[in-house]
PDB file of C-alpha atoms in Angstrom:
ATOM      1  CA  UNK A   1     -99.107  31.429  90.036  1.00 44.00           C
ATOM      2  CA  UNK A   2     -99.072  27.654  90.318  1.00 47.00           C
ATOM      3  CA  UNK A   3     -99.437  27.374  86.550  1.00 48.00           C
ATOM      4  CA  UNK A   4     -96.104  29.170  86.069  1.00 54.00           C
ATOM      5  CA  UNK A   5     -94.192  26.884  88.425  1.00 48.00           C
ATOM      6  CA  UNK A   6     -93.279  24.269  85.779  1.00 49.00           C
ATOM      7  CA  UNK A   7     -92.039  27.040  83.496  1.00 60.00           C
ATOM      8  CA  UNK A   8     -89.961  28.477  86.280  1.00 53.00           C
ATOM      9  CA  UNK A   9     -88.573  25.072  87.133  1.00 50.00           C
ATOM     10  CA  UNK A  10     -87.621  24.498  83.491  1.00 52.00           C
ATOM     11  CA  UNK A  11     -85.947  27.904  83.273  1.00 58.00           C
ATOM     12  CA  UNK A  12     -83.979  27.175  86.438  1.00 50.00           C
ATOM     13  CA  UNK A  13     -82.906  23.772  85.107  1.00 56.00           C
ATOM     14  CA  UNK A  14     -81.854  25.314  81.789  1.00 55.00           C
ATOM     15  CA  UNK A  15     -79.846  27.921  83.659  1.00 56.00           C
ATOM     16  CA  UNK A  16     -78.135  25.295  85.769  1.00 51.00           C
ATOM     17  CA  UNK A  17     -77.277  23.313  82.630  1.00 50.00           C
ATOM     18  CA  UNK A  18     -75.843  26.445  81.030  1.00 58.00           C
ATOM     19  CA  UNK A  19     -73.751  27.184  84.116  1.00 50.00           C
ATOM     20  CA  UNK A  20     -72.527  23.589  84.202  1.00 55.00           C
ATOM     21  CA  UNK A  21     -71.538  23.752  80.525  1.00 54.00           C
ATOM     22  CA  UNK A  22     -69.750  27.043  81.106  1.00 55.00           C
ATOM     23  CA  UNK A  23     -67.827  25.513  83.982  1.00 54.00           C
ATOM     24  CA  UNK A  24     -66.916  22.531  81.819  1.00 51.00           C
ATOM     25  CA  UNK A  25     -65.739  24.852  79.035  1.00 69.00           C
ATOM     26  CA  UNK A  26     -63.566  26.801  81.466  1.00 66.00           C
ATOM     27  CA  UNK A  27     -62.025  23.587  82.739  1.00 71.00           C
ATOM     28  CA  UNK A  28     -61.426  22.364  79.189  1.00 69.00           C
ATOM     29  CA  UNK A  29     -59.848  25.657  78.223  1.00 72.00           C
ATOM     30  CA  UNK A  30     -57.506  25.335  81.211  1.00 75.00           C
ATOM     31  CA  UNK A  31     -56.465  21.848  80.156  1.00 74.00           C
ATOM     32  CA  UNK A  32     -55.785  22.982  76.605  1.00 72.00           C
ATOM     33  CA  UNK A  33     -53.768  25.943  77.884  1.00 78.00           C
ATOM     34  CA  UNK A  34     -51.621  23.558  79.928  1.00 79.00           C
ATOM     35  CA  UNK A  35     -50.903  21.555  76.784  1.00 76.00           C
ATOM     36  CA  UNK A  36     -50.098  24.712  74.860  1.00 81.00           C
ATOM     37  CA  UNK A  37     -47.635  25.699  77.572  1.00 80.00           C
ATOM     38  CA  UNK A  38     -45.963  22.284  77.328  1.00 79.00           C
ATOM     39  CA  UNK A  39     -45.390  22.821  73.627  1.00 80.00           C
ATOM     40  CA  UNK A  40     -44.562  26.547  73.566  1.00 84.00           C
ATOM     41  CA  UNK A  41     -40.842  26.466  74.370  1.00 87.00           C
ATOM     42  CA  UNK A  42     -39.897  23.433  72.195  1.00 86.00           C
ATOM     43  CA  UNK A  43     -41.946  24.809  69.289  1.00 86.00           C
ATOM     44  CA  UNK A  44     -40.318  28.234  69.559  1.00 88.00           C
ATOM     45  CA  UNK A  45     -36.849  26.677  69.604  1.00 90.00           C
ATOM     46  CA  UNK A  46     -37.653  24.574  66.537  1.00 89.00           C
ATOM     47  CA  UNK A  47     -39.023  27.628  64.761  1.00 90.00           C
ATOM     48  CA  UNK A  48     -35.766  29.514  65.331  1.00 93.00           C
ATOM     49  CA  UNK A  49     -33.702  26.593  64.032  1.00 93.00           C
ATOM     50  CA  UNK A  50     -35.899  26.308  60.942  1.00 92.00           C
ATOM     51  CA  UNK A  51     -35.577  30.052  60.298  1.00 94.00           C
ATOM     52  CA  UNK A  52     -31.791  29.697  60.383  1.00 96.00           C
ATOM     53  CA  UNK A  53     -31.923  26.755  57.983  1.00 95.00           C
ATOM     54  CA  UNK A  54     -34.208  28.676  55.625  1.00 95.00           C
ATOM     55  CA  UNK A  55     -31.751  31.582  55.626  1.00 96.00           C
ATOM     56  CA  UNK A  56     -28.917  29.306  54.496  1.00 96.00           C
ATOM     57  CA  UNK A  57     -31.011  27.513  51.880  1.00 96.00           C
ATOM     58  CA  UNK A  58     -32.339  30.790  50.456  1.00 95.00           C
ATOM     59  CA  UNK A  59     -28.744  31.971  50.137  1.00 95.00           C
ATOM     60  CA  UNK A  60     -27.851  28.859  48.135  1.00 95.00           C
ATOM     61  CA  UNK A  61     -26.025  27.089  50.988  1.00 95.00           C
ATOM     62  CA  UNK A  62     -26.703  23.366  51.358  1.00 93.00           C
ATOM     63  CA  UNK A  63     -28.457  22.519  54.658  1.00 93.00           C
ATOM     64  CA  UNK A  64     -30.224  19.172  54.538  1.00 92.00           C
ATOM     65  CA  UNK A  65     -33.306  18.561  56.682  1.00 91.00           C
ATOM     66  CA  UNK A  66     -32.721  15.788  59.272  1.00 92.00           C
ATOM     67  CA  UNK A  67     -35.025  12.768  59.352  1.00 93.00           C
ATOM     68  CA  UNK A  68     -36.223  13.741  62.829  1.00 92.00           C
ATOM     69  CA  UNK A  69     -37.902  16.829  61.374  1.00 88.00           C
ATOM     70  CA  UNK A  70     -40.109  14.732  59.110  1.00 90.00           C
ATOM     71  CA  UNK A  71     -40.919  12.428  62.038  1.00 90.00           C
ATOM     72  CA  UNK A  72     -42.062  15.396  64.148  1.00 87.00           C
ATOM     73  CA  UNK A  73     -44.197  16.741  61.301  1.00 87.00           C
ATOM     74  CA  UNK A  74     -45.923  13.384  60.844  1.00 88.00           C
ATOM     75  CA  UNK A  75     -46.556  13.077  64.568  1.00 85.00           C
ATOM     76  CA  UNK A  76     -48.065  16.566  64.701  1.00 85.00           C
ATOM     77  CA  UNK A  77     -50.234  15.927  61.625  1.00 86.00           C
ATOM     78  CA  UNK A  78     -51.597  12.726  63.153  1.00 86.00           C
ATOM     79  CA  UNK A  79     -52.540  14.404  66.421  1.00 81.00           C
ATOM     80  CA  UNK A  80     -54.054  17.372  64.613  1.00 82.00           C
ATOM     81  CA  UNK A  81     -56.282  15.054  62.598  1.00 84.00           C
ATOM     82  CA  UNK A  82     -57.545  13.364  65.768  1.00 84.00           C
ATOM     83  CA  UNK A  83     -58.101  16.713  67.496  1.00 76.00           C
ATOM     84  CA  UNK A  84     -60.065  18.040  64.529  1.00 78.00           C
ATOM     85  CA  UNK A  85     -62.484  15.133  64.956  1.00 83.00           C
ATOM     86  CA  UNK A  86     -62.876  15.666  68.711  1.00 82.00           C
ATOM     87  CA  UNK A  87     -61.602  18.960  70.080  1.00 78.00           C
ATOM     88  CA  UNK A  88     -60.835  17.840  73.606  1.00 78.00           C
ATOM     89  CA  UNK A  89     -57.666  17.936  75.652  1.00 77.00           C
ATOM     90  CA  UNK A  90     -58.258  14.271  76.397  1.00 82.00           C
ATOM     91  CA  UNK A  91     -57.917  13.532  72.676  1.00 78.00           C
ATOM     92  CA  UNK A  92     -54.385  14.901  72.696  1.00 76.00           C
ATOM     93  CA  UNK A  93     -53.426  13.345  76.008  1.00 82.00           C
ATOM     94  CA  UNK A  94     -54.719   9.887  75.140  1.00 84.00           C
ATOM     95  CA  UNK A  95     -51.913   7.334  75.196  1.00 83.00           C
ATOM     96  CA  UNK A  96     -48.347   8.588  74.670  1.00 86.00           C
ATOM     97  CA  UNK A  97     -49.010  10.631  71.530  1.00 83.00           C
ATOM     98  CA  UNK A  98     -48.610  14.028  73.193  1.00 83.00           C
ATOM     99  CA  UNK A  99     -45.490  13.091  75.140  1.00 87.00           C
ATOM    100  CA  UNK A 100     -43.969  11.659  71.977  1.00 89.00           C
ATOM    101  CA  UNK A 101     -44.810  14.837  70.054  1.00 85.00           C
ATOM    102  CA  UNK A 102     -42.977  17.009  72.579  1.00 87.00           C
ATOM    103  CA  UNK A 103     -40.052  14.585  72.491  1.00 91.00           C
ATOM    104  CA  UNK A 104     -39.958  14.562  68.668  1.00 90.00           C
ATOM    105  CA  UNK A 105     -40.083  18.348  68.436  1.00 88.00           C
ATOM    106  CA  UNK A 106     -37.163  18.681  70.852  1.00 91.00           C
ATOM    107  CA  UNK A 107     -35.166  16.112  68.868  1.00 94.00           C
ATOM    108  CA  UNK A 108     -35.937  17.836  65.572  1.00 92.00           C
ATOM    109  CA  UNK A 109     -34.948  21.207  67.004  1.00 93.00           C
ATOM    110  CA  UNK A 110     -31.618  19.856  68.204  1.00 94.00           C
ATOM    111  CA  UNK A 111     -30.914  18.075  64.914  1.00 95.00           C
ATOM    112  CA  UNK A 112     -31.851  21.050  62.726  1.00 94.00           C
ATOM    113  CA  UNK A 113     -29.691  23.342  64.854  1.00 95.00           C
ATOM    114  CA  UNK A 114     -26.722  20.984  64.601  1.00 96.00           C
ATOM    115  CA  UNK A 115     -27.201  20.646  60.842  1.00 96.00           C
ATOM    116  CA  UNK A 116     -27.281  24.419  60.402  1.00 96.00           C
ATOM    117  CA  UNK A 117     -24.015  24.837  62.304  1.00 96.00           C
ATOM    118  CA  UNK A 118     -22.382  22.019  60.337  1.00 95.00           C
ATOM    119  CA  UNK A 119     -23.538  23.480  57.011  1.00 96.00           C
ATOM    120  CA  UNK A 120     -22.320  26.959  57.886  1.00 96.00           C
ATOM    121  CA  UNK A 121     -18.903  25.655  58.948  1.00 94.00           C
ATOM    122  CA  UNK A 122     -18.653  23.606  55.745  1.00 93.00           C
ATOM    123  CA  UNK A 123     -19.481  26.675  53.683  1.00 95.00           C
ATOM    124  CA  UNK A 124     -16.298  28.310  54.951  1.00 93.00           C
ATOM    125  CA  UNK A 125     -14.265  25.753  53.005  1.00 89.00           C
ATOM    126  CA  UNK A 126     -16.444  26.250  49.954  1.00 91.00           C
ATOM    127  CA  UNK A 127     -16.448  30.022  49.739  1.00 93.00           C
ATOM    128  CA  UNK A 128     -12.699  30.397  50.243  1.00 92.00           C
ATOM    129  CA  UNK A 129     -10.077  27.704  49.676  1.00 87.00           C
ATOM    130  CA  UNK A 130      -6.989  29.784  50.407  1.00 88.00           C
ATOM    131  CA  UNK A 131      -4.535  29.114  53.196  1.00 89.00           C
ATOM    132  CA  UNK A 132      -4.246  30.602  56.645  1.00 91.00           C
ATOM    133  CA  UNK A 133      -1.872  33.569  57.000  1.00 92.00           C
ATOM    134  CA  UNK A 134       0.644  31.518  58.973  1.00 88.00           C
ATOM    135  CA  UNK A 135       1.054  29.064  56.107  1.00 87.00           C
ATOM    136  CA  UNK A 136       1.243  31.795  53.472  1.00 87.00           C
ATOM    137  CA  UNK A 137       3.861  33.658  55.483  1.00 83.00           C
ATOM    138  CA  UNK A 138       6.144  30.644  55.581  1.00 76.00           C
ATOM    139  CA  UNK A 139       6.131  30.121  51.826  1.00 79.00           C
ATOM    140  CA  UNK A 140       7.066  33.418  50.311  1.00 79.00           C
ATOM    141  CA  UNK A 141       9.884  35.927  50.407  1.00 66.00           C
ATOM    142  CA  UNK A 142       8.851  38.972  52.429  1.00 65.00           C
ATOM    143  CA  UNK A 143       9.605  41.711  49.943  1.00 65.00           C
ATOM    144  CA  UNK A 144       8.041  45.133  50.640  1.00 69.00           C
ATOM    145  CA  UNK A 145       5.253  44.357  48.162  1.00 81.00           C
ATOM    146  CA  UNK A 146       4.606  40.972  49.762  1.00 81.00           C
ATOM    147  CA  UNK A 147       4.605  42.518  53.229  1.00 82.00           C
ATOM    148  CA  UNK A 148       1.942  45.032  52.228  1.00 90.00           C
ATOM    149  CA  UNK A 149      -0.204  42.396  50.552  1.00 92.00           C
ATOM    150  CA  UNK A 150       0.231  40.028  53.477  1.00 93.00           C
ATOM    151  CA  UNK A 151      -0.904  42.636  56.009  1.00 94.00           C
ATOM    152  CA  UNK A 152      -4.144  43.126  54.093  1.00 95.00           C
ATOM    153  CA  UNK A 153      -4.564  39.378  53.686  1.00 95.00           C
ATOM    154  CA  UNK A 154      -4.050  38.768  57.407  1.00 95.00           C
ATOM    155  CA  UNK A 155      -6.640  41.396  58.381  1.00 96.00           C
ATOM    156  CA  UNK A 156      -9.167  40.097  55.876  1.00 96.00           C
ATOM    157  CA  UNK A 157      -8.622  36.513  56.956  1.00 96.00           C
ATOM    158  CA  UNK A 158      -9.246  37.451  60.579  1.00 96.00           C
ATOM    159  CA  UNK A 159     -12.498  39.187  59.637  1.00 95.00           C
ATOM    160  CA  UNK A 160     -13.447  36.153  57.539  1.00 96.00           C
ATOM    161  CA  UNK A 161     -12.723  33.722  60.393  1.00 94.00           C
ATOM    162  CA  UNK A 162     -14.754  35.734  62.894  1.00 94.00           C
ATOM    163  CA  UNK A 163     -17.840  35.528  60.667  1.00 94.00           C
ATOM    164  CA  UNK A 164     -17.857  31.751  61.136  1.00 94.00           C
ATOM    165  CA  UNK A 165     -17.636  31.925  64.907  1.00 93.00           C
ATOM    166  CA  UNK A 166     -21.401  32.507  64.881  1.00 93.00           C
ATOM    167  CA  UNK A 167     -24.352  31.818  62.617  1.00 96.00           C
ATOM    168  CA  UNK A 168     -25.297  34.558  60.147  1.00 96.00           C
ATOM    169  CA  UNK A 169     -28.083  36.816  61.402  1.00 94.00           C
ATOM    170  CA  UNK A 170     -29.420  37.633  57.958  1.00 96.00           C
ATOM    171  CA  UNK A 171     -28.689  37.557  54.235  1.00 95.00           C
ATOM    172  CA  UNK A 172     -26.539  40.682  54.562  1.00 96.00           C
ATOM    173  CA  UNK A 173     -24.168  38.751  56.846  1.00 96.00           C
ATOM    174  CA  UNK A 174     -23.806  36.005  54.248  1.00 97.00           C
ATOM    175  CA  UNK A 175     -23.154  38.537  51.502  1.00 96.00           C
ATOM    176  CA  UNK A 176     -20.528  40.146  53.730  1.00 95.00           C
ATOM    177  CA  UNK A 177     -18.759  36.787  54.042  1.00 96.00           C
ATOM    178  CA  UNK A 178     -18.791  36.363  50.282  1.00 96.00           C
ATOM    179  CA  UNK A 179     -17.423  39.846  49.803  1.00 96.00           C
ATOM    180  CA  UNK A 180     -14.552  39.238  52.238  1.00 96.00           C
ATOM    181  CA  UNK A 181     -13.794  35.897  50.561  1.00 95.00           C
ATOM    182  CA  UNK A 182     -13.592  37.645  47.201  1.00 94.00           C
ATOM    183  CA  UNK A 183     -11.244  40.274  48.640  1.00 95.00           C
ATOM    184  CA  UNK A 184      -9.070  37.532  50.104  1.00 94.00           C
ATOM    185  CA  UNK A 185      -8.826  35.809  46.739  1.00 92.00           C
ATOM    186  CA  UNK A 186      -7.875  39.040  44.981  1.00 93.00           C
ATOM    187  CA  UNK A 187      -5.341  39.960  47.674  1.00 93.00           C
ATOM    188  CA  UNK A 188      -3.720  36.538  47.427  1.00 91.00           C
ATOM    189  CA  UNK A 189      -3.029  37.143  43.752  1.00 89.00           C
ATOM    190  CA  UNK A 190      -0.647  39.942  44.732  1.00 88.00           C
ATOM    191  CA  UNK A 191       1.710  37.543  46.549  1.00 87.00           C
ATOM    192  CA  UNK A 192       4.992  37.061  44.717  1.00 80.00           C
ATOM    193  CA  UNK A 193       6.321  33.670  45.695  1.00 76.00           C
ATOM    194  CA  UNK A 194      10.068  33.332  45.278  1.00 74.00           C
ATOM    195  CA  UNK A 195       9.654  29.886  43.806  1.00 76.00           C
ATOM    196  CA  UNK A 196       9.764  28.193  40.391  1.00 81.00           C
ATOM    197  CA  UNK A 197       7.064  29.339  37.956  1.00 82.00           C
ATOM    198  CA  UNK A 198       5.197  26.027  38.130  1.00 86.00           C
ATOM    199  CA  UNK A 199       5.013  26.207  41.915  1.00 82.00           C
ATOM    200  CA  UNK A 200       3.901  29.834  41.790  1.00 79.00           C
ATOM    201  CA  UNK A 201       1.125  28.881  39.361  1.00 82.00           C
ATOM    202  CA  UNK A 202       0.043  26.013  41.627  1.00 84.00           C
ATOM    203  CA  UNK A 203      -0.055  28.157  44.776  1.00 78.00           C
ATOM    204  CA  UNK A 204      -1.963  30.947  43.052  1.00 75.00           C
ATOM    205  CA  UNK A 205      -4.522  28.420  41.828  1.00 80.00           C
ATOM    206  CA  UNK A 206      -4.959  27.092  45.373  1.00 78.00           C
ATOM    207  CA  UNK A 207      -5.597  30.621  46.627  1.00 70.00           C
ATOM    208  CA  UNK A 208      -8.053  31.339  43.817  1.00 70.00           C
ATOM    209  CA  UNK A 209     -10.391  28.407  44.297  1.00 72.00           C
ATOM    210  CA  UNK A 210      -8.435  25.187  43.907  1.00 80.00           C
ATOM    211  CA  UNK A 211      -5.644  23.734  41.773  1.00 83.00           C
ATOM    212  CA  UNK A 212      -6.348  21.119  39.114  1.00 86.00           C
ATOM    213  CA  UNK A 213      -4.341  17.893  39.111  1.00 88.00           C
ATOM    214  CA  UNK A 214      -2.409  18.867  35.972  1.00 90.00           C
ATOM    215  CA  UNK A 215      -0.784  21.667  38.003  1.00 89.00           C
ATOM    216  CA  UNK A 216       0.694  19.096  40.393  1.00 89.00           C
ATOM    217  CA  UNK A 217       3.838  18.615  38.311  1.00 91.00           C
ATOM    218  CA  UNK A 218       7.050  16.907  39.366  1.00 91.00           C
ATOM    219  CA  UNK A 219       8.543  20.314  40.073  1.00 90.00           C
ATOM    220  CA  UNK A 220       5.623  21.182  42.342  1.00 87.00           C
ATOM    221  CA  UNK A 221       5.829  17.811  44.107  1.00 88.00           C
ATOM    222  CA  UNK A 222       9.546  18.288  44.700  1.00 88.00           C
ATOM    223  CA  UNK A 223       8.930  21.751  46.144  1.00 82.00           C
ATOM    224  CA  UNK A 224       6.136  20.489  48.403  1.00 83.00           C
ATOM    225  CA  UNK A 225       8.358  17.687  49.636  1.00 84.00           C
ATOM    226  CA  UNK A 226      11.287  20.041  50.257  1.00 81.00           C
ATOM    227  CA  UNK A 227       9.041  22.364  52.259  1.00 72.00           C
ATOM    228  CA  UNK A 228       7.335  19.523  54.156  1.00 74.00           C
ATOM    229  CA  UNK A 229       4.014  20.805  52.749  1.00 75.00           C
ATOM    230  CA  UNK A 230       2.248  17.718  51.380  1.00 79.00           C
ATOM    231  CA  UNK A 231       0.020  17.439  54.459  1.00 78.00           C
ATOM    232  CA  UNK A 232      -1.323  20.955  53.877  1.00 74.00           C
ATOM    233  CA  UNK A 233      -3.207  19.950  50.741  1.00 79.00           C
ATOM    234  CA  UNK A 234      -5.947  17.510  49.872  1.00 77.00           C
ATOM    235  CA  UNK A 235      -7.717  16.421  46.698  1.00 78.00           C
ATOM    236  CA  UNK A 236     -11.420  17.359  46.497  1.00 75.00           C
ATOM    237  CA  UNK A 237     -13.630  16.468  43.495  1.00 75.00           C
ATOM    238  CA  UNK A 238     -14.751  19.599  41.690  1.00 68.00           C
ATOM    239  CA  UNK A 239     -18.416  20.426  42.236  1.00 57.00           C
ATOM    240  CA  UNK A 240     -18.746  18.685  45.610  1.00 47.00           C
ATOM    241  CA  UNK A 241     -20.607  21.136  47.843  1.00 46.00           C
ATOM    242  CA  UNK A 242     -22.159  19.212  50.672  1.00 40.00           C
ATOM    243  CA  UNK A 243     -24.984  17.629  48.659  1.00 38.00           C
ATOM    244  CA  UNK A 244     -26.563  20.729  47.238  1.00 34.00           C
TER     245      UNK A 244
END
């Protein structure tokens, strides 16, 4: 029996080592889970903002990526490289790298979200350049035909405006906006302005996507001045679409 004592002692030592390693692994797993929890909410928020940006970009709407997004990606890549070399929570927590990563992700999320909202609001001016119903109403004679067309225009414009009170949920929402904008443009063509032909041509062009400078004749200028309407218009270079 005495000859088996060393073997038993070795087995016991090996078992104790195994138990110690298991305890260390459990502790390490707990530390890593704490870090994962720190990152979960900011990462989820950034993911949602990026999904919204991707939706706009896929639909052909300009939505530039902010510089803070690239900074967060570089920070994450650097920490991932270090962690791949030594998979320990201490590797991630060393110095201020982890705290800076969480900070950068939050900043990127905020900046991407703000950019998405800005891009969506800007798209409203791109997809439809016509005037608000209140302005249209003040510049035409309300004949029965105009009244009918205006009622449709007013309803469509309200539906169009509401779509930009929130971000689009999917591509179908963006297509719906484009469809309403097209209907608005077509409805505006039915307006019969009781004005000189040159002015009528100018106003129809504005409603249909934008008037060229050659339409801004002396007659049109005189009419705009008489109706105190110069401030309602602005010159925009053709093809400018927010950098896309």
